[in-house]
């Protein structure tokens, strides 16, 4: 296919000598876009590209929480990658209030030390920690005040494996510190709660301050203003290098951009490596607000949100549009992709794609499943490292969505 394309282009250039000058005088030349689409023109090249970029973004940088220097470094790398093939690339900056844990102890129940991870943007304990009686509350746990039963610290359980940062706190008083604990400790904790053992924990928080948010935006203008927008978050939780969540999906998006740069499209293509997804989607909200302000939100006809495409070979597709679901199914069949997409219940406007709902676009949110035993336990964990990314899932996602862009472009 590449040879055919190259031939076509060579013929084209030969026949239109006059145009060549025009193209070369443009910052973004055909020659440049042809080179960059070559970057990902075979499965072998895509694998090499993926491994190289996983090393840069995940292994070399590590956790990339929003607002950190590490995130800014990663954003610069993604900007450079986009500049290899896209004619319009820029940072979309904003500021946000940041706070979070700076140090914390494990949970001590009786004499046992149990791994517990505080909640980002939650509440810390007093400087000397909290202690009280260990108790079970529904499927969660708490340290409660010995005198009045008041909840002093709350513990959510990660159903996939070891402890991840605490999340959710039900109907608790909002100032209660929340921690995450692992499912392997549940039996021990049940016993401890039954025996009303004493427990303690400590977590200090750094104060609110203005932190920089940076989305990276790349665009390929099409023949029309009608637009296909793809978004994948580049940030991570503070304690994970986030290879599967979500560097690998960002890499899929970059490869789609490189591939698309060698073609002409009716639709304008926009690629967003978003920031602050892990903190209430502030990056996506900021970029979407800009699109409303400059009156271009309504140009968007498709929104694709890639989040964790590499948990297994089966893409987990959420959309309320039946045409999109059929298209994904047909693509698997037509390209002989030996995996089975799963269809979820939400309308595709969730998390980072939610702020684009006012566009009235067709939305698709993609996650994945299939290697659950191997991949899900590393979710939001320090061991979500580059070597945990199943490369076949990167390739499947690339193939499916490269074809998806081509087909959606014809609609
Ligand atoms: Zn994610």
CSV table of C-alpha atoms and ligand atoms in Angstrom, one decimal:
chain,number,residue,atom,x,y,z
A,1,UNK,CA,0.0,0.0,0.0
A,2,UNK,CA,2.9,2.3,0.8
A,3,UNK,CA,4.5,1.7,-2.6
A,4,UNK,CA,1.3,2.4,-4.4
A,5,UNK,CA,0.9,5.6,-2.4
A,6,UNK,CA,4.5,6.7,-3.1
A,7,UNK,CA,4.2,6.0,-6.7
A,8,UNK,CA,1.0,8.1,-6.8
A,9,UNK,CA,2.8,10.9,-5.1
A,10,UNK,CA,5.8,10.7,-7.4
A,11,UNK,CA,3.6,10.8,-10.4
A,12,UNK,CA,1.7,13.7,-9.0
A,13,UNK,CA,4.8,15.7,-8.3
A,14,UNK,CA,6.1,15.0,-11.8
A,15,UNK,CA,2.9,16.2,-13.4
A,16,UNK,CA,2.5,19.3,-11.4
A,17,UNK,CA,5.9,20.8,-11.3
A,18,UNK,CA,4.4,24.2,-10.8
A,19,UNK,CA,2.8,23.2,-7.6
A,20,UNK,CA,5.9,21.9,-6.1
A,21,UNK,CA,7.2,25.3,-5.5
A,22,UNK,CA,4.0,26.2,-3.7
A,23,UNK,CA,4.2,23.2,-1.4
A,24,UNK,CA,7.9,23.7,-0.6
A,25,UNK,CA,7.3,27.3,0.3
A,26,UNK,CA,4.7,26.1,2.8
A,27,UNK,CA,6.1,25.4,6.2
A,28,UNK,CA,4.4,22.0,6.0
A,29,UNK,CA,5.5,20.3,2.8
A,30,UNK,CA,4.3,17.1,1.3
A,31,UNK,CA,7.8,15.8,1.6
A,32,UNK,CA,7.7,16.3,5.3
A,33,UNK,CA,4.3,14.7,5.8
A,34,UNK,CA,5.3,11.8,3.6
A,35,UNK,CA,8.3,11.2,5.8
A,36,UNK,CA,6.4,11.4,9.0
A,37,UNK,CA,3.7,9.0,7.8
A,38,UNK,CA,6.6,6.6,6.9
A,39,UNK,CA,7.4,6.6,10.6
A,40,UNK,CA,4.5,4.3,11.3
A,41,UNK,CA,4.0,2.7,7.9
A,42,UNK,CA,4.5,-0.9,9.0
A,43,UNK,CA,3.7,-3.0,12.1
A,44,UNK,CA,7.4,-3.3,12.7
A,45,UNK,CA,7.9,0.5,12.6
A,46,UNK,CA,4.9,1.1,14.9
A,47,UNK,CA,6.3,-1.3,17.5
A,48,UNK,CA,9.7,0.4,17.4
A,49,UNK,CA,8.0,3.8,17.7
A,50,UNK,CA,5.9,2.6,20.6
A,51,UNK,CA,8.9,1.1,22.5
A,52,UNK,CA,11.0,4.2,22.0
A,53,UNK,CA,8.3,6.6,23.2
A,54,UNK,CA,7.3,4.4,26.1
A,55,UNK,CA,10.9,4.7,27.2
A,56,UNK,CA,10.9,8.5,26.9
A,57,UNK,CA,7.5,9.1,28.5
A,58,UNK,CA,7.2,6.4,31.1
A,59,UNK,CA,10.6,4.9,32.0
A,60,UNK,CA,12.7,8.0,31.8
A,61,UNK,CA,10.2,10.5,33.3
A,62,UNK,CA,8.1,8.3,35.6
A,63,UNK,CA,4.9,9.6,37.2
A,64,UNK,CA,3.6,12.7,35.4
A,65,UNK,CA,1.0,14.2,37.7
A,66,UNK,CA,-0.7,17.4,36.5
A,67,UNK,CA,1.2,20.5,37.5
A,68,UNK,CA,4.5,18.8,37.9
A,69,UNK,CA,7.8,19.4,36.1
A,70,UNK,CA,7.6,15.8,35.0
A,71,UNK,CA,4.4,16.5,33.2
A,72,UNK,CA,5.8,19.6,31.5
A,73,UNK,CA,8.7,17.4,30.2
A,74,UNK,CA,6.3,14.8,28.9
A,75,UNK,CA,4.2,17.6,27.2
A,76,UNK,CA,7.3,18.9,25.5
A,77,UNK,CA,8.1,15.4,24.1
A,78,UNK,CA,4.6,15.0,22.8
A,79,UNK,CA,4.7,18.5,21.2
A,80,UNK,CA,7.9,17.5,19.4
A,81,UNK,CA,6.4,14.3,18.2
A,82,UNK,CA,3.4,16.1,16.9
A,83,UNK,CA,5.6,18.6,15.1
A,84,UNK,CA,7.2,15.8,13.1
A,85,UNK,CA,4.0,15.5,11.1
A,86,UNK,CA,1.3,18.0,12.0
A,87,UNK,CA,1.1,21.5,10.5
A,88,UNK,CA,-0.5,23.1,13.5
A,89,UNK,CA,0.8,22.2,17.0
A,90,UNK,CA,0.5,24.2,20.2
A,91,UNK,CA,0.3,24.2,23.9
A,92,UNK,CA,-3.0,25.1,25.5
A,93,UNK,CA,-2.1,26.4,28.9
A,94,UNK,CA,-4.1,27.1,32.1
A,95,UNK,CA,-3.7,27.3,35.8
A,96,UNK,CA,-5.3,25.3,38.5
A,97,UNK,CA,-5.3,25.0,42.3
A,98,UNK,CA,-3.2,22.1,43.4
A,99,UNK,CA,-2.8,20.2,46.6
A,100,UNK,CA,-2.1,16.7,47.7
A,101,UNK,CA,-0.2,14.3,50.0
A,102,UNK,CA,3.5,15.0,50.6
A,103,UNK,CA,4.1,12.1,52.9
A,104,UNK,CA,2.0,9.5,54.6
A,105,UNK,CA,2.4,6.4,56.9
A,106,UNK,CA,1.0,3.0,56.3
A,107,UNK,CA,-2.2,2.0,58.1
A,108,UNK,CA,-1.4,0.3,61.4
A,109,UNK,CA,-4.1,-2.0,62.7
A,110,UNK,CA,-3.2,-3.9,65.9
A,111,UNK,CA,0.5,-4.5,65.2
A,112,UNK,CA,0.1,-5.0,61.4
A,113,UNK,CA,1.4,-2.4,58.9
A,114,UNK,CA,-0.9,-2.3,55.8
A,115,UNK,CA,-0.3,-0.4,52.6
A,116,UNK,CA,-2.6,2.6,52.3
A,117,UNK,CA,-2.4,5.4,49.7
A,118,UNK,CA,-3.9,8.8,50.4
A,119,UNK,CA,-6.3,10.5,48.0
A,120,UNK,CA,-5.0,13.2,45.7
A,121,UNK,CA,-6.8,16.5,46.4
A,122,UNK,CA,-8.4,15.0,49.5
A,123,UNK,CA,-7.8,15.9,53.1
A,124,UNK,CA,-4.8,15.2,55.3
A,125,UNK,CA,-4.8,14.1,58.9
A,126,UNK,CA,-3.6,16.4,61.7
A,127,UNK,CA,0.3,16.5,61.9
A,128,UNK,CA,0.5,13.6,64.4
A,129,UNK,CA,-2.1,11.5,62.6
A,130,UNK,CA,-5.3,10.0,63.7
A,131,UNK,CA,-5.9,6.9,65.9
A,132,UNK,CA,-9.1,5.1,67.0
A,133,UNK,CA,-11.0,1.9,66.6
A,134,UNK,CA,-10.9,0.0,63.3
A,135,UNK,CA,-14.4,-0.5,61.8
A,136,UNK,CA,-16.1,-1.8,58.7
A,137,UNK,CA,-18.5,0.5,56.8
A,138,UNK,CA,-20.3,-1.3,53.9
A,139,UNK,CA,-17.6,-2.6,51.7
A,140,UNK,CA,-15.1,0.0,53.0
A,141,UNK,CA,-13.4,0.6,56.3
A,142,UNK,CA,-12.7,3.4,58.7
A,143,UNK,CA,-10.8,4.5,61.8
A,144,UNK,CA,-13.4,5.8,64.2
A,145,UNK,CA,-13.2,7.9,67.3
A,146,UNK,CA,-13.3,5.7,70.4
A,147,UNK,CA,-15.5,8.2,72.3
A,148,UNK,CA,-18.2,9.3,69.8
A,149,UNK,CA,-17.8,6.9,66.8
A,150,UNK,CA,-17.0,9.8,64.4
A,151,UNK,CA,-15.1,8.7,61.3
A,152,UNK,CA,-11.5,10.0,61.4
A,153,UNK,CA,-10.1,8.2,58.3
A,154,UNK,CA,-11.8,6.3,55.5
A,155,UNK,CA,-10.5,3.4,53.4
A,156,UNK,CA,-11.7,2.4,50.0
A,157,UNK,CA,-10.8,-1.1,48.5
A,158,UNK,CA,-9.2,-1.6,45.1
A,159,UNK,CA,-11.2,-4.4,43.6
A,160,UNK,CA,-8.5,-5.2,41.0
A,161,UNK,CA,-5.5,-5.7,43.3
A,162,UNK,CA,-3.1,-3.9,45.7
A,163,UNK,CA,-3.8,-0.4,47.1
A,164,UNK,CA,-4.3,2.5,44.8
A,165,UNK,CA,-4.9,6.1,45.8
A,166,UNK,CA,-8.1,6.5,47.8
A,167,UNK,CA,-11.2,7.5,46.0
A,168,UNK,CA,-14.8,8.4,46.8
A,169,UNK,CA,-15.9,8.8,50.4
A,170,UNK,CA,-19.6,8.2,50.1
A,171,UNK,CA,-21.7,10.6,52.2
A,172,UNK,CA,-18.9,11.4,54.6
A,173,UNK,CA,-18.2,14.7,56.0
A,174,UNK,CA,-16.0,16.2,53.3
A,175,UNK,CA,-13.0,16.8,55.5
A,176,UNK,CA,-12.4,13.2,56.2
A,177,UNK,CA,-9.0,11.9,54.9
A,178,UNK,CA,-9.5,9.0,52.4
A,179,UNK,CA,-7.0,6.3,51.6
A,180,UNK,CA,-7.0,3.3,49.2
A,181,UNK,CA,-6.1,-0.2,50.4
A,182,UNK,CA,-5.6,-3.5,48.5
A,183,UNK,CA,-8.1,-6.3,48.1
A,184,UNK,CA,-5.5,-8.8,49.4
A,185,UNK,CA,-5.9,-7.3,52.9
A,186,UNK,CA,-9.6,-7.6,53.1
A,187,UNK,CA,-9.8,-10.8,55.2
A,188,UNK,CA,-7.3,-9.4,57.7
A,189,UNK,CA,-9.2,-6.1,57.9
A,190,UNK,CA,-12.5,-7.8,58.3
A,191,UNK,CA,-11.1,-9.7,61.3
A,192,UNK,CA,-9.6,-6.5,62.7
A,193,UNK,CA,-12.9,-4.7,62.4
A,194,UNK,CA,-14.7,-7.5,64.1
A,195,UNK,CA,-12.2,-7.5,67.0
A,196,UNK,CA,-12.4,-3.7,67.2
A,197,UNK,CA,-8.6,-3.4,67.1
A,198,UNK,CA,-7.0,0.0,67.5
A,199,UNK,CA,-5.7,1.6,64.3
A,200,UNK,CA,-3.7,4.7,63.3
A,201,UNK,CA,-2.5,6.5,60.1
A,202,UNK,CA,-0.9,9.8,59.1
A,203,UNK,CA,-0.9,11.8,55.9
A,204,UNK,CA,0.4,15.3,55.5
A,205,UNK,CA,-0.9,17.5,52.7
A,206,UNK,CA,0.8,20.3,50.9
A,207,UNK,CA,-1.3,23.5,50.6
A,208,UNK,CA,-3.2,24.8,47.6
A,209,UNK,CA,-1.2,26.8,45.1
A,210,UNK,CA,-1.4,27.7,41.4
A,211,UNK,CA,0.0,25.0,39.2
A,212,UNK,CA,0.5,25.0,35.4
A,213,UNK,CA,-1.8,22.9,33.2
A,214,UNK,CA,-0.7,22.1,29.7
A,215,UNK,CA,-2.7,20.4,27.0
A,216,UNK,CA,-0.9,19.6,23.7
A,217,UNK,CA,-2.9,20.2,20.6
A,218,UNK,CA,-2.1,19.1,17.1
A,219,UNK,CA,-4.2,19.7,14.0
A,220,UNK,CA,-4.4,18.7,10.4
A,221,UNK,CA,-6.7,21.0,8.5
A,222,UNK,CA,-9.1,19.2,6.2
A,223,UNK,CA,-11.0,20.3,3.1
A,224,UNK,CA,-13.8,21.4,5.4
A,225,UNK,CA,-14.1,22.7,9.0
A,226,UNK,CA,-16.0,19.6,10.0
A,227,UNK,CA,-13.8,18.0,12.5
A,228,UNK,CA,-12.8,14.6,14.1
A,229,UNK,CA,-11.3,15.2,17.5
A,230,UNK,CA,-9.3,12.6,19.4
A,231,UNK,CA,-8.3,13.1,23.0
A,232,UNK,CA,-6.1,10.9,25.2
A,233,UNK,CA,-4.8,12.0,28.7
A,234,UNK,CA,-1.1,12.3,29.2
A,235,UNK,CA,-1.1,12.9,33.0
A,236,UNK,CA,-1.0,10.2,35.7
A,237,UNK,CA,-1.8,9.8,39.3
A,238,UNK,CA,1.1,10.9,41.5
A,239,UNK,CA,2.4,7.4,42.3
A,240,UNK,CA,2.4,5.7,38.9
A,241,UNK,CA,4.3,6.0,35.7
A,242,UNK,CA,1.1,5.3,33.9
A,243,UNK,CA,2.2,3.2,31.0
A,244,UNK,CA,-1.1,1.6,30.3
A,245,UNK,CA,-3.0,4.5,31.8
A,246,UNK,CA,-2.5,6.3,29.6
A,247,UNK,CA,0.9,6.7,27.8
A,248,UNK,CA,0.2,3.8,25.5
A,249,UNK,CA,-3.0,5.4,24.3
A,250,UNK,CA,-1.3,8.7,23.8
A,251,UNK,CA,1.2,6.9,21.6
A,252,UNK,CA,-1.6,5.2,19.6
A,253,UNK,CA,-3.0,8.7,19.1
A,254,UNK,CA,0.4,10.1,17.9
A,255,UNK,CA,0.8,7.2,15.5
A,256,UNK,CA,-2.7,7.9,14.1
A,257,UNK,CA,-1.6,11.5,13.6
A,258,UNK,CA,1.5,10.5,11.8
A,259,UNK,CA,-0.4,8.1,9.5
A,260,UNK,CA,-3.1,10.7,8.8
A,261,UNK,CA,-0.6,13.4,8.0
A,262,UNK,CA,0.2,11.5,4.8
A,263,UNK,CA,-3.4,11.6,3.5
A,264,UNK,CA,-5.9,14.2,2.6
A,265,UNK,CA,-9.1,14.4,4.6
A,266,UNK,CA,-12.5,16.1,4.3
A,267,UNK,CA,-12.5,16.5,8.0
A,268,UNK,CA,-10.1,18.6,10.0
A,269,UNK,CA,-8.3,16.3,12.5
A,270,UNK,CA,-7.6,17.5,16.0
A,271,UNK,CA,-5.4,15.5,18.4
A,272,UNK,CA,-5.4,16.5,22.1
A,273,UNK,CA,-3.0,15.1,24.7
A,274,UNK,CA,-4.8,16.3,27.7
A,275,UNK,CA,-3.6,17.3,31.2
A,276,UNK,CA,-5.4,17.0,34.5
A,277,UNK,CA,-7.6,14.0,33.5
A,278,UNK,CA,-6.9,12.4,36.8
A,279,UNK,CA,-8.0,15.6,38.6
A,280,UNK,CA,-11.6,16.1,37.4
A,281,UNK,CA,-10.8,16.5,33.7
A,282,UNK,CA,-9.7,20.1,34.0
A,283,UNK,CA,-7.5,20.0,30.9
A,284,UNK,CA,-10.3,18.8,28.6
A,285,UNK,CA,-12.7,21.4,30.3
A,286,UNK,CA,-10.2,24.2,29.6
A,287,UNK,CA,-9.7,23.3,26.0
A,288,UNK,CA,-13.4,22.8,25.4
A,289,UNK,CA,-14.2,26.1,26.9
A,290,UNK,CA,-11.8,27.7,24.4
A,291,UNK,CA,-13.6,26.0,21.6
A,292,UNK,CA,-16.9,27.4,22.8
A,293,UNK,CA,-15.3,30.9,23.2
A,294,UNK,CA,-14.0,30.9,19.6
A,295,UNK,CA,-17.2,29.5,18.2
A,296,UNK,CA,-15.8,26.3,16.8
A,297,UNK,CA,-17.3,23.8,19.2
A,298,UNK,CA,-20.0,23.0,16.7
A,299,UNK,CA,-17.4,22.1,14.0
A,300,UNK,CA,-16.7,18.9,15.9
A,301,UNK,CA,-18.6,15.9,14.4
A,302,UNK,CA,-16.8,13.0,16.1
A,303,UNK,CA,-15.1,12.9,19.6
A,304,UNK,CA,-13.0,9.9,20.4
A,305,UNK,CA,-11.7,9.5,23.9
A,306,UNK,CA,-8.9,6.9,24.3
A,307,UNK,CA,-8.3,5.8,27.9
A,308,UNK,CA,-6.4,2.6,28.6
A,309,UNK,CA,-6.5,0.9,25.2
A,310,UNK,CA,-4.0,-1.7,26.3
A,311,UNK,CA,-5.6,-3.7,29.1
A,312,UNK,CA,-6.3,-6.4,26.5
A,313,UNK,CA,-7.0,-7.0,22.8
A,314,UNK,CA,-10.8,-6.4,23.1
A,315,UNK,CA,-11.7,-2.8,22.7
A,316,UNK,CA,-14.4,-1.7,25.1
A,317,UNK,CA,-16.4,0.8,23.2
A,318,UNK,CA,-19.0,3.2,24.7
A,319,UNK,CA,-21.2,5.2,22.4
A,320,UNK,CA,-24.9,5.8,22.0
A,321,UNK,CA,-24.5,5.9,18.2
A,322,UNK,CA,-25.3,2.5,16.6
A,323,UNK,CA,-23.5,3.5,13.4
A,324,UNK,CA,-20.3,3.9,15.3
A,325,UNK,CA,-20.7,0.5,17.0
A,326,UNK,CA,-21.4,-1.1,13.6
A,327,UNK,CA,-18.4,0.6,12.1
A,328,UNK,CA,-16.1,-0.8,14.8
A,329,UNK,CA,-17.6,-4.2,14.3
A,330,UNK,CA,-17.2,-4.1,10.5
A,331,UNK,CA,-13.6,-2.8,10.8
A,332,UNK,CA,-12.7,-5.8,12.9
A,333,UNK,CA,-14.2,-8.1,10.4
A,334,UNK,CA,-12.8,-6.4,7.3
A,335,UNK,CA,-9.3,-6.1,8.7
A,336,UNK,CA,-9.4,-9.7,10.1
A,337,UNK,CA,-8.6,-8.5,13.6
A,338,UNK,CA,-8.9,-11.5,15.9
A,339,UNK,CA,-10.4,-9.8,18.9
A,340,UNK,CA,-13.9,-9.0,20.0
A,341,UNK,CA,-15.0,-5.5,20.8
A,342,UNK,CA,-17.2,-5.1,23.9
A,343,UNK,CA,-19.9,-2.6,24.0
A,344,UNK,CA,-20.6,-0.6,27.1
A,345,UNK,CA,-23.6,1.4,28.3
A,346,UNK,CA,-22.4,5.0,28.5
A,347,UNK,CA,-23.0,7.5,25.7
A,348,UNK,CA,-19.3,8.2,25.0
A,349,UNK,CA,-19.4,11.6,26.6
A,350,UNK,CA,-17.5,10.6,29.8
A,351,UNK,CA,-14.5,11.9,31.6
A,352,UNK,CA,-12.3,13.8,29.0
A,353,UNK,CA,-14.9,13.7,26.3
A,354,UNK,CA,-17.7,15.0,28.5
A,355,UNK,CA,-16.8,18.7,28.0
A,356,UNK,CA,-17.4,18.3,24.3
A,357,UNK,CA,-21.0,17.3,24.6
A,358,UNK,CA,-22.3,20.8,23.6
A,359,UNK,CA,-20.9,20.0,20.1
A,360,UNK,CA,-23.7,17.5,19.5
A,361,UNK,CA,-21.0,15.3,18.0
A,362,UNK,CA,-21.0,11.5,17.9
A,363,UNK,CA,-18.9,10.4,20.8
A,364,UNK,CA,-16.9,7.3,21.4
A,365,UNK,CA,-15.1,6.4,24.6
A,366,UNK,CA,-12.7,3.5,24.3
A,367,UNK,CA,-11.1,1.4,27.0
A,368,UNK,CA,-10.1,-2.3,26.7
A,369,UNK,CA,-10.2,-5.7,28.3
A,370,UNK,CA,-8.8,-9.2,27.8
A,371,UNK,CA,-5.5,-9.4,29.6
A,372,UNK,CA,-7.3,-8.5,32.9
A,373,UNK,CA,-5.2,-10.7,35.2
A,374,UNK,CA,-2.0,-9.2,34.0
A,375,UNK,CA,-3.0,-5.6,33.3
A,376,UNK,CA,-5.7,-4.5,35.7
A,377,UNK,CA,-3.8,-5.0,38.9
A,378,UNK,CA,-1.2,-2.4,37.8
A,379,UNK,CA,-3.9,0.2,37.4
A,380,UNK,CA,-2.8,3.4,39.3
A,381,UNK,CA,0.1,1.4,40.8
A,382,UNK,CA,3.9,2.1,40.7
A,383,UNK,CA,4.2,-1.0,38.6
A,384,UNK,CA,2.3,0.3,35.6
A,385,UNK,CA,5.6,0.3,33.8
A,386,UNK,CA,6.6,0.3,30.1
A,387,UNK,CA,7.2,-3.5,30.1
A,388,UNK,CA,3.5,-4.1,31.2
A,389,UNK,CA,2.1,-2.7,27.9
A,390,UNK,CA,1.0,-5.5,25.7
A,391,UNK,CA,2.3,-4.3,22.3
A,392,UNK,CA,-0.3,-6.3,20.3
A,393,UNK,CA,-3.0,-4.1,21.9
A,394,UNK,CA,-1.2,-1.0,20.7
A,395,UNK,CA,-1.2,-2.4,17.2
A,396,UNK,CA,-4.9,-3.5,17.3
A,397,UNK,CA,-5.9,0.0,18.5
A,398,UNK,CA,-3.9,1.7,15.8
A,399,UNK,CA,-5.3,-0.5,13.0
A,400,UNK,CA,-8.9,-0.1,14.2
A,401,UNK,CA,-8.8,3.6,14.7
A,402,UNK,CA,-6.7,4.4,11.6
A,403,UNK,CA,-9.5,2.7,9.6
A,404,UNK,CA,-12.1,4.4,11.7
A,405,UNK,CA,-10.8,7.8,10.9
A,406,UNK,CA,-10.8,6.9,7.1
A,407,UNK,CA,-14.4,5.7,7.3
A,408,UNK,CA,-15.7,8.5,9.5
A,409,UNK,CA,-14.0,11.0,7.2
A,410,UNK,CA,-16.3,9.7,4.3
A,411,UNK,CA,-19.5,10.3,6.3
B,1,LIG,ZN1,-6.9,7.0,32.4
